[in-house]
Amino acid sequence: VQLQASGGGLVQPGESLRLACAASGFNLDHVGVGWFRQAPGKEREVVACFGSRESATYYTESLKGRSIISSDNAKNTVYLQMNSLEPEDTAVYFCATPMTSQTTPCQYYPEEWYELWGQGTQVTVSS
């Protein structure tokens, strides 16, 4: 079982990126998913997540209104669309799953709950 994160790149401020988190060996439709990022010199933080497909999606304050999580069940992939990117969004982005669905709001999950992590994809926002 594994997660593969992709879609990062170098973009200019104001542009968009869609990150993808593709799962293999299990069905993403039945588990929660979190998107994290780690900027240089900073701790890793959760930026978007959902505990189950029926639960509300959480977005960190800085991404609210310009990001959205979506999924393609046929491709077993969850996406994070980020618009109006800012230099402060520069980081390595990871996707992860606790391999279960949860009713607890996902923004409160400790990182230890996330059992499976993708390898990270670099997002650089620079003019």
PDB file of C-alpha atoms in Angstrom:
ATOM      1  CA  VAL A   1       0.000   0.000   0.000  1.00  0.00           C
ATOM      2  CA  GLN A   2       1.286   3.465  -0.764  1.00  0.00           C
ATOM      3  CA  LEU A   3       0.464   7.093  -1.446  1.00  0.00           C
ATOM      4  CA  GLN A   4       2.053   9.044  -4.251  1.00  0.00           C
ATOM      5  CA  ALA A   5       1.953  12.829  -4.083  1.00  0.00           C
ATOM      6  CA  SER A   6       2.556  14.841  -7.223  1.00  0.00           C
ATOM      7  CA  GLY A   7       1.732  18.097  -8.948  1.00  0.00           C
ATOM      8  CA  GLY A   8       4.158  20.473  -7.295  1.00  0.00           C
ATOM      9  CA  GLY A   9       6.308  22.891  -9.204  1.00  0.00           C
ATOM     10  CA  LEU A  10       7.619  26.416  -9.575  1.00  0.00           C
ATOM     11  CA  VAL A  11       4.920  29.000 -10.141  1.00  0.00           C
ATOM     12  CA  GLN A  12       4.585  32.744  -9.937  1.00  0.00           C
ATOM     13  CA  PRO A  13       2.515  34.500  -7.283  1.00  0.00           C
ATOM     14  CA  GLY A  14      -1.149  34.437  -8.165  1.00  0.00           C
ATOM     15  CA  GLU A  15      -0.946  31.222 -10.161  1.00  0.00           C
ATOM     16  CA  SER A  16      -2.536  27.870  -9.305  1.00  0.00           C
ATOM     17  CA  LEU A  17      -1.469  24.308  -8.757  1.00  0.00           C
ATOM     18  CA  ARG A  18      -3.374  21.095  -8.287  1.00  0.00           C
ATOM     19  CA  LEU A  19      -1.636  18.566  -6.117  1.00  0.00           C
ATOM     20  CA  ALA A  20      -2.598  14.918  -6.457  1.00  0.00           C
ATOM     21  CA  CYS A  21      -2.454  12.135  -3.903  1.00  0.00           C
ATOM     22  CA  ALA A  22      -2.826   8.771  -5.590  1.00  0.00           C
ATOM     23  CA  ALA A  23      -3.340   5.638  -3.552  1.00  0.00           C
ATOM     24  CA  SER A  24      -2.456   2.107  -4.485  1.00  0.00           C
ATOM     25  CA  GLY A  25      -3.223  -1.095  -2.649  1.00  0.00           C
ATOM     26  CA  PHE A  26      -6.260   0.268  -0.823  1.00  0.00           C
ATOM     27  CA  ASN A  27      -9.334   2.397  -1.428  1.00  0.00           C
ATOM     28  CA  LEU A  28      -9.031   6.084  -0.583  1.00  0.00           C
ATOM     29  CA  ASP A  29     -12.797   6.369  -0.641  1.00  0.00           C
ATOM     30  CA  HIS A  30     -13.097   4.814   2.806  1.00  0.00           C
ATOM     31  CA  VAL A  31     -10.457   6.718   4.727  1.00  0.00           C
ATOM     32  CA  GLY A  32      -9.608  10.206   5.837  1.00  0.00           C
ATOM     33  CA  VAL A  33      -6.921  12.190   4.060  1.00  0.00           C
ATOM     34  CA  GLY A  34      -4.761  15.059   5.194  1.00  0.00           C
ATOM     35  CA  TRP A  35      -2.588  17.464   3.254  1.00  0.00           C
ATOM     36  CA  PHE A  36       0.417  18.834   5.116  1.00  0.00           C
ATOM     37  CA  ARG A  37       3.216  21.174   4.267  1.00  0.00           C
ATOM     38  CA  GLN A  38       6.628  21.873   5.680  1.00  0.00           C
ATOM     39  CA  ALA A  39       8.391  25.089   4.837  1.00  0.00           C
ATOM     40  CA  PRO A  40      12.151  25.481   5.362  1.00  0.00           C
ATOM     41  CA  GLY A  41      12.925  25.926   9.030  1.00  0.00           C
ATOM     42  CA  LYS A  42       9.337  25.346  10.085  1.00  0.00           C
ATOM     43  CA  GLU A  43       7.375  22.479  11.534  1.00  0.00           C
ATOM     44  CA  ARG A  44       5.082  20.434   9.390  1.00  0.00           C
ATOM     45  CA  GLU A  45       1.485  21.648   9.551  1.00  0.00           C
ATOM     46  CA  VAL A  46      -1.831  20.322   8.350  1.00  0.00           C
ATOM     47  CA  VAL A  47      -3.295  22.582   5.665  1.00  0.00           C
ATOM     48  CA  ALA A  48      -6.388  20.653   4.589  1.00  0.00           C
ATOM     49  CA  CYS A  49      -8.038  17.422   5.614  1.00  0.00           C
ATOM     50  CA  PHE A  50     -11.197  15.423   5.972  1.00  0.00           C
ATOM     51  CA  GLY A  51     -11.941  12.592   8.351  1.00  0.00           C
ATOM     52  CA  SER A  52     -14.342  10.833   6.042  1.00  0.00           C
ATOM     53  CA  ARG A  53     -16.210  11.589   2.822  1.00  0.00           C
ATOM     54  CA  GLU A  54     -19.228  12.536   4.929  1.00  0.00           C
ATOM     55  CA  SER A  55     -17.386  14.916   7.221  1.00  0.00           C
ATOM     56  CA  ALA A  56     -16.584  18.553   6.776  1.00  0.00           C
ATOM     57  CA  THR A  57     -13.316  19.480   5.141  1.00  0.00           C
ATOM     58  CA  TYR A  58     -10.867  21.562   7.112  1.00  0.00           C
ATOM     59  CA  TYR A  59      -8.642  24.215   5.585  1.00  0.00           C
ATOM     60  CA  THR A  60      -6.025  26.138   7.448  1.00  0.00           C
ATOM     61  CA  GLU A  61      -6.818  29.827   7.684  1.00  0.00           C
ATOM     62  CA  SER A  62      -4.255  30.884   5.112  1.00  0.00           C
ATOM     63  CA  LEU A  63      -5.757  28.586   2.455  1.00  0.00           C
ATOM     64  CA  LYS A  64      -9.442  29.205   3.133  1.00  0.00           C
ATOM     65  CA  GLY A  65     -11.255  30.583   0.131  1.00  0.00           C
ATOM     66  CA  ARG A  66      -8.492  29.714  -2.330  1.00  0.00           C
ATOM     67  CA  SER A  67      -8.115  25.969  -1.943  1.00  0.00           C
ATOM     68  CA  ILE A  68     -10.355  22.982  -2.281  1.00  0.00           C
ATOM     69  CA  ILE A  69     -10.019  19.258  -1.791  1.00  0.00           C
ATOM     70  CA  SER A  70     -11.655  17.024  -4.374  1.00  0.00           C
ATOM     71  CA  SER A  71     -11.470  13.377  -5.302  1.00  0.00           C
ATOM     72  CA  ASP A  72     -11.676  11.094  -8.287  1.00  0.00           C
ATOM     73  CA  ASN A  73     -12.798   7.681  -7.108  1.00  0.00           C
ATOM     74  CA  ALA A  74     -12.086   6.084 -10.463  1.00  0.00           C
ATOM     75  CA  LYS A  75      -8.453   7.164 -10.162  1.00  0.00           C
ATOM     76  CA  ASN A  76      -8.322   6.529  -6.403  1.00  0.00           C
ATOM     77  CA  THR A  77      -6.888  10.008  -6.043  1.00  0.00           C
ATOM     78  CA  VAL A  78      -7.504  13.024  -3.833  1.00  0.00           C
ATOM     79  CA  TYR A  79      -6.563  16.470  -5.070  1.00  0.00           C
ATOM     80  CA  LEU A  80      -5.705  19.750  -3.421  1.00  0.00           C
ATOM     81  CA  GLN A  81      -6.396  22.657  -5.739  1.00  0.00           C
ATOM     82  CA  MET A  82      -4.582  25.798  -4.609  1.00  0.00           C
ATOM     83  CA  ASN A  83      -5.278  29.138  -6.242  1.00  0.00           C
ATOM     84  CA  SER A  84      -3.801  32.596  -5.849  1.00  0.00           C
ATOM     85  CA  LEU A  85      -0.589  31.103  -4.592  1.00  0.00           C
ATOM     86  CA  GLU A  86       1.665  33.260  -2.467  1.00  0.00           C
ATOM     87  CA  PRO A  87       5.386  33.028  -1.683  1.00  0.00           C
ATOM     88  CA  GLU A  88       4.359  31.977   1.832  1.00  0.00           C
ATOM     89  CA  ASP A  89       2.878  28.813   0.331  1.00  0.00           C
ATOM     90  CA  THR A  90       6.347  27.622  -0.626  1.00  0.00           C
ATOM     91  CA  ALA A  91       6.904  24.276   1.066  1.00  0.00           C
ATOM     92  CA  VAL A  92       7.073  20.558   0.574  1.00  0.00           C
ATOM     93  CA  TYR A  93       3.533  19.234   0.526  1.00  0.00           C
ATOM     94  CA  PHE A  94       2.631  15.787   1.788  1.00  0.00           C
ATOM     95  CA  CYS A  95      -0.533  13.754   1.783  1.00  0.00           C
ATOM     96  CA  ALA A  96      -1.275  11.194   4.439  1.00  0.00           C
ATOM     97  CA  THR A  97      -4.025   8.954   5.672  1.00  0.00           C
ATOM     98  CA  PRO A  98      -4.864   7.373   9.013  1.00  0.00           C
ATOM     99  CA  MET A  99      -6.090   4.363   7.031  1.00  0.00           C
ATOM    100  CA  THR A 100      -9.482   4.708   8.718  1.00  0.00           C
ATOM    101  CA  SER A 101     -12.353   7.116   8.631  1.00  0.00           C
ATOM    102  CA  GLN A 102     -12.944   9.185  11.724  1.00  0.00           C
ATOM    103  CA  THR A 103     -15.713  11.318  13.123  1.00  0.00           C
ATOM    104  CA  THR A 104     -13.303  13.428  15.142  1.00  0.00           C
ATOM    105  CA  PRO A 105     -12.669  16.700  13.293  1.00  0.00           C
ATOM    106  CA  CYS A 106      -9.519  16.021  11.350  1.00  0.00           C
ATOM    107  CA  GLN A 107      -7.735  19.246  12.315  1.00  0.00           C
ATOM    108  CA  TYR A 108      -7.372  17.772  15.809  1.00  0.00           C
ATOM    109  CA  TYR A 109      -5.705  14.548  14.753  1.00  0.00           C
ATOM    110  CA  PRO A 110      -2.221  14.114  16.115  1.00  0.00           C
ATOM    111  CA  GLU A 111       0.242  13.334  13.350  1.00  0.00           C
ATOM    112  CA  GLU A 112       0.747   9.883  14.877  1.00  0.00           C
ATOM    113  CA  TRP A 113      -2.743   8.967  13.683  1.00  0.00           C
ATOM    114  CA  TYR A 114      -1.565   9.217  10.102  1.00  0.00           C
ATOM    115  CA  GLU A 115      -0.202   5.792   9.300  1.00  0.00           C
ATOM    116  CA  LEU A 116       0.660   6.198   5.653  1.00  0.00           C
ATOM    117  CA  TRP A 117       2.455   9.152   4.058  1.00  0.00           C
ATOM    118  CA  GLY A 118       3.265  10.102   0.527  1.00  0.00           C
ATOM    119  CA  GLN A 119       6.769  11.190  -0.360  1.00  0.00           C
ATOM    120  CA  GLY A 120       6.149  14.918  -0.662  1.00  0.00           C
ATOM    121  CA  THR A 121       6.036  17.281  -3.599  1.00  0.00           C
ATOM    122  CA  GLN A 122       7.810  20.647  -3.706  1.00  0.00           C
ATOM    123  CA  VAL A 123       5.776  23.789  -4.273  1.00  0.00           C
ATOM    124  CA  THR A 124       7.768  26.953  -4.912  1.00  0.00           C
ATOM    125  CA  VAL A 125       6.039  30.273  -5.408  1.00  0.00           C
ATOM    126  CA  SER A 126       8.400  32.924  -6.644  1.00  0.00           C
ATOM    127  CA  SER A 127       8.558  35.728  -9.157  1.00  0.00           C
TER     128      SER A 127
END
